[in-house]
Short mmCIF file of C-alpha atoms (C1' of nucleotides) in Angstrom, two decimals:
data_model
loop_
_atom_site.label_atom_id
_atom_site.label_comp_id
_atom_site.label_asym_id
_atom_site.label_seq_id
_atom_site.Cartn_x
_atom_site.Cartn_y
_atom_site.Cartn_z
CA UNK A 22 -25.59 15.67 1.91
CA UNK A 23 -24.02 16.57 5.44
CA UNK A 24 -27.23 15.47 7.62
CA UNK A 25 -26.91 13.39 10.47
CA UNK A 26 -29.94 10.82 11.12
CA UNK A 27 -29.65 10.38 14.97
CA UNK A 28 -31.49 6.94 16.09
CA UNK A 29 -32.56 5.49 18.73
CA UNK A 30 -29.10 3.76 19.05
CA UNK A 31 -27.23 4.38 22.40
CA UNK A 32 -25.19 2.55 24.74
CA UNK A 33 -23.92 1.22 21.51
CA UNK A 34 -21.18 2.90 20.69
CA UNK A 35 -19.58 2.49 24.24
CA UNK A 36 -20.06 -1.25 24.22
CA UNK A 37 -18.11 -1.35 20.80
CA UNK A 38 -15.18 0.65 21.99
CA UNK A 39 -15.35 -1.75 25.11
CA UNK A 40 -14.39 -4.95 22.47
CA UNK A 41 -12.50 -2.89 20.81
CA UNK A 42 -10.15 -2.59 24.02
CA UNK A 43 -10.44 -5.69 25.17
CA UNK A 44 -9.10 -6.65 22.20
CA UNK A 45 -5.94 -4.18 23.08
CA UNK A 46 -4.08 -7.22 25.29
CA UNK A 47 -6.02 -7.58 28.75
CA UNK A 48 -3.11 -5.65 30.04
CA UNK A 49 -4.99 -1.91 29.74
CA UNK A 50 -8.73 -2.08 31.81
CA UNK A 51 -10.29 0.41 32.55
CA UNK A 52 -12.16 2.31 35.33
CA UNK A 53 -15.86 2.67 35.48
CA UNK A 54 -15.01 6.70 35.96
CA UNK A 55 -12.93 6.01 32.86
CA UNK A 56 -15.94 4.47 30.88
CA UNK A 57 -17.77 6.78 32.05
CA UNK A 58 -15.57 9.98 30.87
CA UNK A 59 -14.95 7.89 26.93
CA UNK A 60 -18.89 7.46 27.16
CA UNK A 61 -19.40 10.99 27.56
CA UNK A 62 -16.90 12.62 24.65
CA UNK A 63 -18.36 9.51 22.18
CA UNK A 64 -21.53 10.48 19.95
CA UNK A 65 -23.37 7.90 17.86
CA UNK A 66 -24.22 9.38 14.55
CA UNK A 67 -26.64 7.64 11.46
CA UNK A 68 -25.64 8.32 7.95
CA UNK A 69 -27.53 8.25 4.94
CA UNK A 70 -25.84 6.25 2.24
CA UNK A 71 -24.23 9.18 0.05
CA UNK A 72 -23.37 10.98 2.89
CA UNK A 73 -19.77 12.39 2.90
CA UNK A 74 -17.24 12.47 5.89
CA UNK A 75 -14.72 13.95 4.93
CA UNK A 76 -13.97 16.39 1.65
CA UNK A 77 -10.52 16.79 0.22
CA UNK A 78 -8.95 20.02 1.22
CA UNK A 79 -11.18 20.21 4.76
CA UNK A 80 -8.51 19.05 7.94
CA UNK A 81 -9.50 15.87 9.74
CA UNK A 82 -11.35 16.49 12.84
CA UNK A 83 -12.39 13.63 13.86
CA UNK A 84 -11.93 10.00 13.97
CA UNK A 85 -14.43 7.14 14.02
CA UNK A 86 -15.63 3.55 15.14
CA UNK A 87 -17.84 1.75 12.36
CA UNK A 88 -20.58 -0.16 13.78
CA UNK A 89 -22.48 -0.92 10.82
CA UNK A 90 -22.27 -0.19 7.33
CA UNK A 91 -19.01 0.88 4.33
CA UNK A 92 -17.42 3.83 4.64
CA UNK A 93 -14.98 4.72 1.16
CA UNK A 94 -12.12 6.28 1.33
CA UNK A 95 -10.88 7.91 -2.71
CA UNK A 96 -9.49 10.47 -4.42
CA UNK A 97 -10.04 12.80 -7.21
CA UNK A 98 -7.42 12.34 -9.74
CA UNK A 99 -7.52 13.79 -13.07
CA UNK A 100 -11.23 13.40 -13.15
CA UNK A 101 -11.74 10.17 -11.79
CA UNK A 102 -13.01 8.94 -8.71
CA UNK A 103 -9.92 6.42 -7.34
CA UNK A 104 -11.03 4.22 -4.35
CA UNK A 105 -8.35 3.31 -2.30
CA UNK A 106 -10.09 1.97 0.75
CA UNK A 107 -13.14 0.69 2.37
CA UNK A 108 -13.92 0.28 6.02
CA UNK A 109 -16.64 -1.88 7.47
CA UNK A 110 -17.48 -3.53 10.77
CA UNK A 111 -15.39 -2.76 13.70
CA UNK A 112 -12.51 -0.79 11.87
CA UNK A 113 -11.73 2.11 13.04
CA UNK A 114 -11.37 5.04 10.76
CA UNK A 115 -9.30 8.30 10.71
CA UNK A 116 -7.57 10.31 8.68
CA UNK A 117 -4.07 10.66 10.29
CA UNK A 118 -2.01 12.12 7.77
CA UNK A 119 -4.64 15.12 8.10
CA UNK A 120 -5.42 15.15 11.70
CA UNK A 121 -1.94 15.07 13.10
CA UNK A 122 -0.73 17.77 10.72
CA UNK A 123 -3.64 19.68 10.77
CA UNK A 124 -2.67 19.68 6.75
CA UNK A 125 -5.89 19.74 4.07
CA UNK A 126 -7.23 16.01 3.45
CA UNK A 127 -6.29 14.34 0.03
CA UNK A 128 -9.09 12.14 0.14
CA UNK A 129 -12.83 11.85 0.90
CA UNK A 130 -14.68 9.80 3.11
CA UNK A 131 -18.43 9.08 2.04
CA UNK A 132 -20.98 6.35 3.39
CA UNK A 133 -21.43 3.24 0.75
CA UNK A 134 -24.11 1.88 2.43
CA UNK A 135 -26.74 3.54 5.65
CA UNK A 136 -24.08 3.98 7.95
CA UNK A 137 -23.56 4.21 11.98
CA UNK A 138 -20.26 5.69 12.96
CA UNK A 139 -19.13 5.80 17.08
CA UNK A 140 -17.93 9.76 17.07
CA UNK A 141 -15.20 11.19 19.31
CA UNK A 142 -13.31 14.87 17.95
CA UNK A 143 -9.29 14.50 17.95
CA UNK A 144 -9.77 17.39 20.35
CA UNK A 145 -11.67 15.54 22.76
CA UNK A 146 -9.27 12.50 22.84
CA UNK A 147 -6.59 14.08 23.30
CA UNK A 148 -8.09 15.87 26.69
CA UNK A 149 -8.87 12.56 27.51
CA UNK A 150 -5.23 11.22 27.25
CA UNK A 151 -4.17 13.84 29.64
CA UNK A 152 -6.43 12.78 32.14
CA UNK A 153 -6.38 9.15 31.51
CA UNK A 154 -3.04 7.89 30.54
CA UNK A 155 -4.49 4.31 30.69
CA UNK A 156 -6.89 5.46 28.08
CA UNK A 157 -3.59 6.59 25.99
CA UNK A 158 -1.64 3.76 26.29
CA UNK A 159 -4.78 1.52 25.16
CA UNK A 160 -5.17 4.29 22.16
CA UNK A 161 -1.06 3.92 21.28
CA UNK A 162 -1.66 -0.12 21.03
CA UNK A 163 -5.04 0.03 18.82
CA UNK A 164 -2.86 2.52 16.61
CA UNK A 165 0.24 0.50 16.59
CA UNK A 166 -1.76 -2.80 15.74
CA UNK A 167 -3.34 -0.74 12.61
CA UNK A 168 -0.13 0.45 11.54
CA UNK A 169 0.72 -3.21 11.48
CA UNK A 170 -2.33 -4.28 9.44
CA UNK A 171 -1.53 -1.30 7.27
CA UNK A 172 2.45 -2.58 6.53
CA UNK A 173 0.48 -5.75 5.78
CA UNK A 174 -1.80 -4.63 3.65
CA UNK A 175 1.18 -2.59 1.57
CA UNK A 176 3.32 -5.05 0.93
CA UNK A 177 0.24 -7.47 0.02
CA UNK A 178 -0.62 -4.86 -2.85
CA UNK A 179 2.91 -4.57 -4.19
CA UNK A 180 3.61 -8.04 -4.12
CA UNK A 181 0.83 -9.06 -6.02
CA UNK A 182 -1.31 -8.88 -9.33
CA UNK A 183 -4.62 -7.60 -9.85
CA UNK A 184 -6.45 -11.07 -10.50
CA UNK A 185 -4.22 -11.83 -7.30
CA UNK A 186 -5.79 -9.29 -5.24
CA UNK A 187 -9.00 -9.90 -6.30
CA UNK A 188 -8.72 -13.44 -5.22
CA UNK A 189 -7.11 -12.28 -1.59
CA UNK A 190 -10.38 -10.09 -1.48
CA UNK A 191 -12.85 -12.80 -2.55
CA UNK A 192 -11.27 -14.86 0.28
CA UNK A 193 -10.51 -11.96 3.57
CA UNK A 194 -13.27 -9.91 2.42
CA UNK A 195 -15.95 -11.72 0.54
CA UNK A 196 -18.97 -9.24 1.84
CA UNK A 197 -17.41 -6.41 0.09
CA UNK A 198 -18.29 -7.95 -3.22
CA UNK A 199 -22.23 -7.77 -2.43
CA UNK A 200 -22.02 -4.14 -0.81
CA UNK A 201 -19.82 -2.04 -3.20
CA UNK A 202 -20.10 -1.19 -6.93
CA UNK A 203 -18.19 -3.37 -9.01
CA UNK A 204 -16.00 -0.80 -10.67
CA UNK A 205 -15.74 0.86 -7.50
CA UNK A 206 -13.77 -2.21 -6.10
CA UNK A 207 -11.90 -2.57 -9.81
CA UNK A 208 -9.86 0.88 -8.52
CA UNK A 209 -9.44 -0.56 -5.38
CA UNK A 210 -8.06 -3.34 -6.92
CA UNK A 211 -5.99 -0.80 -9.04
CA UNK A 212 -7.60 -1.85 -12.36
CA UNK A 213 -10.54 -0.08 -15.24
CA UNK A 214 -14.00 -1.76 -14.47
CA UNK A 215 -13.25 -3.56 -17.97
CA UNK A 216 -10.07 -5.57 -16.72
CA UNK A 217 -12.43 -6.33 -13.28
CA UNK A 218 -14.86 -7.79 -15.07
CA UNK A 219 -12.65 -10.06 -17.47
CA UNK A 220 -10.45 -11.31 -14.37
CA UNK A 221 -13.30 -12.28 -12.97
CA UNK A 222 -14.58 -14.40 -16.20
CA UNK A 223 -11.05 -15.56 -16.96
CA UNK A 224 -11.58 -16.91 -12.66
CA UNK A 225 -14.85 -18.55 -13.68
CA UNK A 226 -13.15 -20.50 -16.88
CA UNK A 227 -10.53 -21.51 -14.93
CA UNK A 228 -10.49 -25.36 -13.91
CA UNK A 229 -10.20 -26.20 -10.20
CA UNK A 230 -9.68 -22.10 -8.68
CA UNK A 231 -12.03 -21.99 -5.85
CA UNK A 232 -15.15 -21.88 -8.25
CA UNK A 233 -17.19 -21.99 -4.94
CA UNK A 234 -16.21 -18.65 -3.99
CA UNK A 235 -16.25 -17.08 -8.01
CA UNK A 236 -19.52 -18.19 -7.47
CA UNK A 237 -20.38 -16.22 -4.88
CA UNK A 238 -19.13 -12.94 -6.55
CA UNK A 239 -21.22 -14.21 -9.49
CA UNK A 240 -24.42 -13.90 -7.22
CA UNK B 18 25.84 -12.82 8.63
CA UNK B 19 24.55 -11.61 11.69
CA UNK B 20 27.52 -9.87 13.06
CA UNK B 21 27.36 -6.05 15.25
CA UNK B 22 30.50 -4.02 14.47
CA UNK B 23 30.00 -2.04 17.60
CA UNK B 24 31.82 1.67 16.70
CA UNK B 25 33.23 4.60 18.16
CA UNK B 26 30.09 6.43 18.11
CA UNK B 27 27.56 7.41 21.27
CA UNK B 28 25.74 9.62 22.17
CA UNK B 29 24.77 9.61 18.61
CA UNK B 30 21.39 7.55 18.52
CA UNK B 31 19.99 9.94 21.72
CA UNK B 32 20.33 12.98 19.60
CA UNK B 33 18.89 11.61 16.96
CA UNK B 34 16.00 10.33 18.63
CA UNK B 35 15.75 13.90 20.38
CA UNK B 36 15.10 15.60 16.69
CA UNK B 37 12.65 12.75 16.60
CA UNK B 38 10.91 13.62 19.38
CA UNK B 39 11.37 17.67 18.44
CA UNK B 40 9.35 16.45 15.68
CA UNK B 41 6.86 14.96 17.51
CA UNK B 42 4.95 18.67 18.42
CA UNK B 43 6.49 21.02 21.59
CA UNK B 44 3.57 19.96 23.41
CA UNK B 45 5.58 16.99 25.30
CA UNK B 46 9.05 17.39 26.57
CA UNK B 47 11.44 15.38 28.51
CA UNK B 48 13.32 16.14 31.33
CA UNK B 49 16.24 15.29 31.87
CA UNK B 50 15.79 11.78 33.74
CA UNK B 51 13.58 10.98 31.02
CA UNK B 52 16.37 11.12 28.28
CA UNK B 53 18.50 9.43 30.79
CA UNK B 54 16.62 6.35 30.81
CA UNK B 55 15.85 6.83 27.60
CA UNK B 56 19.35 6.96 26.56
CA UNK B 57 20.02 3.96 28.65
CA UNK B 58 17.48 2.03 27.07
CA UNK B 59 18.75 2.77 23.57
CA UNK B 60 21.98 0.64 21.84
CA UNK B 61 24.13 2.12 19.00
CA UNK B 62 24.64 -0.79 16.58
CA UNK B 63 27.02 -0.60 12.97
CA UNK B 64 25.88 -3.32 10.62
CA UNK B 65 27.68 -4.82 8.16
CA UNK B 66 25.73 -4.22 4.49
CA UNK B 67 24.39 -7.97 3.34
CA UNK B 68 23.69 -8.58 7.70
CA UNK B 69 19.80 -9.47 8.27
CA UNK B 70 18.29 -8.41 11.04
CA UNK B 71 14.79 -9.83 10.69
CA UNK B 72 14.24 -13.25 9.00
CA UNK B 73 10.81 -14.31 8.39
CA UNK B 74 9.62 -16.56 10.74
CA UNK B 75 11.03 -14.79 13.62
CA UNK B 76 9.10 -12.43 16.15
CA UNK B 77 9.97 -9.16 16.55
CA UNK B 78 11.76 -8.09 19.72
CA UNK B 79 13.51 -4.97 18.69
CA UNK B 80 12.84 -1.45 16.81
CA UNK B 81 15.37 0.81 15.21
CA UNK B 82 15.99 4.10 14.11
CA UNK B 83 18.08 4.52 10.74
CA UNK B 84 20.57 6.66 11.87
CA UNK B 85 22.89 5.82 8.55
CA UNK B 86 22.34 3.43 5.87
CA UNK B 87 19.77 2.06 4.16
CA UNK B 88 17.59 -1.12 5.27
CA UNK B 89 15.66 -3.48 2.93
CA UNK B 90 12.10 -5.41 3.55
CA UNK B 91 11.41 -7.78 1.40
CA UNK B 92 9.38 -11.06 1.06
CA UNK B 93 9.95 -14.59 0.05
CA UNK B 94 7.79 -15.77 -2.53
CA UNK B 95 7.64 -18.22 -5.21
CA UNK B 96 11.59 -18.62 -4.89
CA UNK B 97 11.49 -14.82 -5.63
CA UNK B 98 12.84 -12.10 -3.37
CA UNK B 99 10.26 -9.11 -3.19
CA UNK B 100 11.11 -5.57 -1.76
CA UNK B 101 8.56 -4.02 -0.50
CA UNK B 102 10.22 -1.10 1.49
CA UNK B 103 13.81 0.37 1.67
CA UNK B 104 14.67 2.35 5.47
CA UNK B 105 16.25 5.07 4.63
CA UNK B 106 18.32 7.87 7.20
CA UNK B 107 15.86 9.25 10.01
CA UNK B 108 12.91 6.44 9.48
CA UNK B 109 11.95 4.46 12.09
CA UNK B 110 11.65 0.89 11.37
CA UNK B 111 9.24 -1.97 13.41
CA UNK B 112 7.46 -5.08 12.65
CA UNK B 113 4.37 -4.00 14.30
CA UNK B 114 2.36 -6.82 12.97
CA UNK B 115 5.32 -9.16 13.85
CA UNK B 116 6.04 -7.06 17.54
CA UNK B 117 2.20 -6.46 18.67
CA UNK B 118 0.24 -9.72 18.16
CA UNK B 119 3.87 -11.65 19.09
CA UNK B 120 3.30 -13.65 15.50
CA UNK B 121 6.19 -14.72 13.59
CA UNK B 122 7.26 -12.25 10.93
CA UNK B 123 6.41 -12.25 7.37
CA UNK B 124 8.61 -10.29 5.76
CA UNK B 125 12.84 -10.39 6.41
CA UNK B 126 14.75 -6.89 6.92
CA UNK B 127 18.33 -6.49 5.92
CA UNK B 128 20.75 -4.08 5.20
CA UNK B 129 21.76 -2.68 2.02
CA UNK B 130 24.39 -0.97 3.05
CA UNK B 131 26.66 -0.53 5.83
CA UNK B 132 24.28 0.71 8.09
CA UNK B 133 24.14 1.97 11.56
CA UNK B 134 20.86 1.92 13.64
CA UNK B 135 19.67 3.31 17.58
CA UNK B 136 17.71 -0.38 18.74
CA UNK B 137 15.61 -0.77 21.79
CA UNK B 138 13.82 -3.16 22.10
CA UNK B 139 9.95 -3.55 22.40
CA UNK B 140 10.21 -4.63 26.22
CA UNK B 141 12.82 -2.08 27.06
CA UNK B 142 10.22 0.62 25.20
CA UNK B 143 7.27 -1.09 27.34
CA UNK B 144 9.20 -0.69 30.43
CA UNK B 145 9.61 3.16 30.10
CA UNK B 146 5.93 3.71 29.17
CA UNK B 147 5.08 2.32 32.18
CA UNK B 148 7.55 4.60 34.16
CA UNK B 149 7.40 7.83 32.00
CA UNK B 150 3.76 8.32 30.93
CA UNK B 151 5.29 11.07 28.62
CA UNK B 152 7.13 8.84 26.95
CA UNK B 153 4.54 6.96 25.53
CA UNK B 154 2.72 10.31 24.63
CA UNK B 155 5.62 10.85 22.73
CA UNK B 156 5.99 7.54 20.96
CA UNK B 157 1.49 7.78 19.86
CA UNK B 158 2.48 10.82 18.08
CA UNK B 159 5.10 9.58 16.05
CA UNK B 160 3.42 5.97 15.75
CA UNK B 161 0.18 7.78 14.84
CA UNK B 162 1.98 10.16 12.43
CA UNK B 163 3.68 6.96 11.01
CA UNK B 164 0.18 5.74 10.20
CA UNK B 165 -0.53 8.74 8.19
CA UNK B 166 2.91 8.81 6.39
CA UNK B 167 1.80 4.73 5.68
CA UNK B 168 -2.17 5.56 4.48
CA UNK B 169 -1.07 7.97 1.97
CA UNK B 170 2.08 5.24 0.26
CA UNK B 171 -0.44 2.78 0.39
CA UNK B 172 -3.28 5.40 -1.24
CA UNK B 173 -0.33 6.79 -3.98
CA UNK B 174 0.54 2.82 -4.56
CA UNK B 175 -2.77 2.07 -5.51
CA UNK B 176 -3.56 5.16 -7.65
CA UNK B 177 -0.48 5.44 -10.05
CA UNK B 178 1.07 3.44 -12.74
CA UNK B 179 4.42 1.81 -12.72
CA UNK B 180 5.81 4.40 -14.76
CA UNK B 181 4.09 6.93 -11.94
CA UNK B 182 5.17 5.13 -9.50
CA UNK B 183 9.08 5.36 -11.30
CA UNK B 184 8.67 9.15 -11.27
CA UNK B 185 7.13 9.87 -7.89
CA UNK B 186 10.51 7.72 -6.71
CA UNK B 187 12.75 10.60 -8.56
CA UNK B 188 10.88 13.16 -7.14
CA UNK B 189 10.53 11.93 -3.08
CA UNK B 190 13.52 9.81 -3.43
CA UNK B 191 15.86 10.09 -5.81
CA UNK B 192 18.63 9.13 -3.18
CA UNK B 193 17.63 5.63 -3.64
CA UNK B 194 18.22 5.32 -7.39
CA UNK B 195 21.91 5.34 -6.45
CA UNK B 196 22.03 3.46 -3.50
CA UNK B 197 19.99 0.44 -4.52
CA UNK B 198 19.98 -2.32 -7.21
CA UNK B 199 17.95 -1.71 -9.75
CA UNK B 200 15.97 -5.07 -9.94
CA UNK B 201 15.33 -4.36 -6.12
CA UNK B 202 13.46 -1.61 -7.16
CA UNK B 203 11.12 -2.77 -9.89
CA UNK B 204 9.85 -5.09 -7.30
CA UNK B 205 9.62 -2.29 -5.04
CA UNK B 206 7.42 -0.54 -7.84
CA UNK B 207 5.92 -3.64 -8.46
CA UNK B 208 7.08 -4.43 -11.76
CA UNK B 209 9.30 -7.06 -13.15
CA UNK B 210 13.84 -5.17 -13.75
CA UNK B 211 13.28 -5.82 -17.85
CA UNK B 212 10.13 -3.61 -17.61
CA UNK B 213 11.51 -0.53 -15.01
CA UNK B 214 14.89 -1.16 -17.84
CA UNK B 215 12.30 -0.10 -20.39
CA UNK B 216 10.22 2.24 -18.34
CA UNK B 217 13.60 4.07 -18.04
CA UNK B 218 14.13 4.31 -21.72
CA UNK B 219 9.94 5.29 -22.29
CA UNK B 220 11.26 8.27 -19.84
CA UNK B 221 14.19 9.57 -21.29
CA UNK B 222 13.13 9.60 -24.79
CA UNK B 223 9.59 11.31 -23.77
CA UNK B 224 9.67 15.05 -24.88
CA UNK B 225 9.60 17.20 -21.88
CA UNK B 226 9.13 14.92 -19.05
CA UNK B 227 11.85 16.25 -16.42
CA UNK B 228 14.81 15.05 -18.48
CA UNK B 229 16.75 16.37 -15.57
CA UNK B 230 15.25 14.22 -13.69
CA UNK B 231 15.96 11.50 -15.53
CA UNK B 232 19.43 11.82 -15.91
CA UNK B 233 20.52 11.75 -12.48
CA UNK B 234 19.17 8.09 -12.59
CA UNK B 235 21.03 7.88 -15.59
CA UNK B 236 24.25 7.77 -13.65
"C1'" DA C 1 45.50 -10.33 -18.19
"C1'" DT C 2 41.64 -12.97 -17.97
"C1'" DA C 3 38.03 -15.63 -16.34
"C1'" DA C 4 33.73 -15.49 -13.42
"C1'" DG C 5 29.63 -13.23 -11.57
"C1'" DT C 6 26.24 -9.95 -11.50
"C1'" DG C 7 23.25 -6.48 -12.89
"C1'" DA C 8 21.29 -3.92 -16.96
"C1'" DT C 9 19.69 -3.50 -21.36
"C1'" DT C 10 17.85 -5.30 -25.53
"C1'" DG C 11 14.52 -8.21 -28.60
"C1'" DA C 12 10.84 -10.93 -29.77
"C1'" DC C 13 6.96 -12.74 -28.54
"C1'" DT C 14 2.62 -14.10 -24.95
"C1'" DT C 15 -0.36 -12.30 -21.90
"C1'" DA C 16 -2.74 -8.79 -19.63
"C1'" DA C 17 -4.58 -4.12 -18.92
"C1'" DG C 18 -6.02 0.57 -20.96
"C1'" DT C 19 -9.20 2.79 -24.62
"C1'" DT C 20 -13.55 3.14 -26.92
"C1'" DA C 21 -17.62 1.86 -27.97
"C1'" DA C 22 -21.64 -0.57 -28.25
"C1'" DG C 23 -24.82 -3.10 -26.03
"C1'" DA C 24 -27.31 -6.25 -21.99
"C1'" DA C 25 -28.96 -6.59 -17.17
"C1'" DG C 26 -31.07 -4.90 -13.31
"C1'" DA C 27 -33.25 -1.14 -10.28
"C1'" DG C 28 -36.47 2.05 -9.74
"C1'" DT C 29 -39.55 6.01 -11.82
"C1'" DT C 30 -43.83 7.67 -13.80
"C1'" DA D 20 -45.28 -1.75 -19.96
"C1'" DA D 21 -42.08 1.45 -21.81
"C1'" DC D 22 -38.60 4.74 -20.12
"C1'" DT D 23 -34.54 6.51 -18.00
"C1'" DC D 24 -29.95 5.67 -15.54
"C1'" DT D 25 -26.78 3.21 -13.64
"C1'" DT D 26 -23.74 -0.71 -13.43
"C1'" DC D 27 -21.53 -4.58 -15.64
"C1'" DT D 28 -20.18 -7.34 -20.08
"C1'" DT D 29 -18.53 -7.39 -24.42
"C1'" DA D 30 -15.35 -6.65 -28.10
"C1'" DA D 31 -12.19 -4.90 -31.48
"C1'" DC D 32 -7.74 -2.81 -30.86
"C1'" DT D 33 -3.64 -0.37 -28.61
"C1'" DT D 34 -0.47 -0.41 -25.13
"C1'" DA D 35 2.29 -1.72 -21.43
"C1'" DA D 36 4.08 -5.40 -18.95
"C1'" DG D 37 5.55 -10.73 -18.35
"C1'" DT D 38 8.27 -14.67 -20.51
"C1'" DC D 39 12.46 -16.30 -22.50
"C1'" DA D 40 17.04 -15.35 -24.10
"C1'" DA D 41 21.07 -13.42 -25.39
"C1'" DT D 42 23.97 -9.37 -25.23
"C1'" DC D 43 26.77 -5.81 -23.05
"C1'" DA D 44 28.74 -3.47 -18.90
"C1'" DC D 45 31.25 -3.34 -14.56
"C1'" DT D 46 32.98 -5.50 -11.07
"C1'" DT D 47 35.65 -9.09 -8.34
"C1'" DA D 48 38.87 -13.07 -8.30
"C1'" DT D 49 42.22 -16.27 -9.59
#
DNA sequence: ATAAGTGATTGACTTAAGTTAAGAAGAGTT
DNA sequence: AACTCTTCTTAACTTAAGTCAATCACTTAT
């Protein structure tokens, strides 16, 4: 379950990286040479649905940018998989707790769908930082933005009920509902599958509450 | 409610920063000049309990390192304060979602106790980055570690029940129980104060479950 | 010393989530 | 088409959290 379907995809990764970089403020722009060097360090890989990218116990050595598909982060607790994140198109994937401290990862990463990722090893990334400080600036900004996102996601999670979390998902990531099995979504929302089923029913029955959106989820 | 009790504390901030830096791997070490420049950009401020550091609606312009005391992050939702984080000694405090996007903050930061912070403006920080790339390396590593921490915290929160979260708090941050009012802790654990009260009772009554720790919380 | 205010606990009751078990719906196979 | 496997739903029941209201404990103010 760890094969790499190298496809006829090339250059895609770099342009996605450039888009990503452009988002990190116009301040930092890279030269041809820098882009070349980064491009050389990036590998584009295609994975089949079900492929495991990282296992609990391993040390994370690579970071990814999701070009196409869906990657699920989960823990294995008391004999159960507990899903804690879904990474879809344009989202960076990096298990920093493991990578920065060289500690074994506590979670798994696996592909929910056939997935295409842009891959860079942390090792190569470090080398690039030394050679091209502007690349490090860019990544520093990117990581700061990610940290901001995570702070907000955590706060949103703490301050809302399972039902509110589901409604929030409907608004912010409606695509997930048609890409991911519902029992994994339930776990992600912090409830059992049976409860999510009831939440969905409850919402459908409610008077005005966004029937349109609720329909989407029933497709 | 926004006064600054400048104290006779000086130099404390820098040494704390140095400790913080030392933790960011021995790889990057700074010269005298760099330390001087950083020191010049840092301000040590003492705040009285209750002081608000950042209000919802404001754009965050400063980041902090907690030298002494406790800062609470909270949202104001449906007429209620919802606590989402407590920052204590040696923890960095930065509202990146607001700072990096120059967007109004959605949360408040306020001092639960009399608090001493090392303060740097994001503006000065950016200038230092340009002059001293090694300082940026150091901060990049620091932010990556923080991101790793947040990823783990979020996952832990998603995968545990209120009772488990409370037990986890007992193990990882027992100090908070004696520093912070219980209704704020309840909010932080995602439950109402009455529920936390019942959780505590339940734990006390349970056979073997860490009676010693439970006692601490009863002090 | 008393009164007022805040925070924590308790009780009675409601609502929502967990549990267990049984079916229904769908996709894929042979 | 019949079968299998997985996912989702439903039902009945248990447990925990929300709600509302009263009380208790403690601190602070007058």
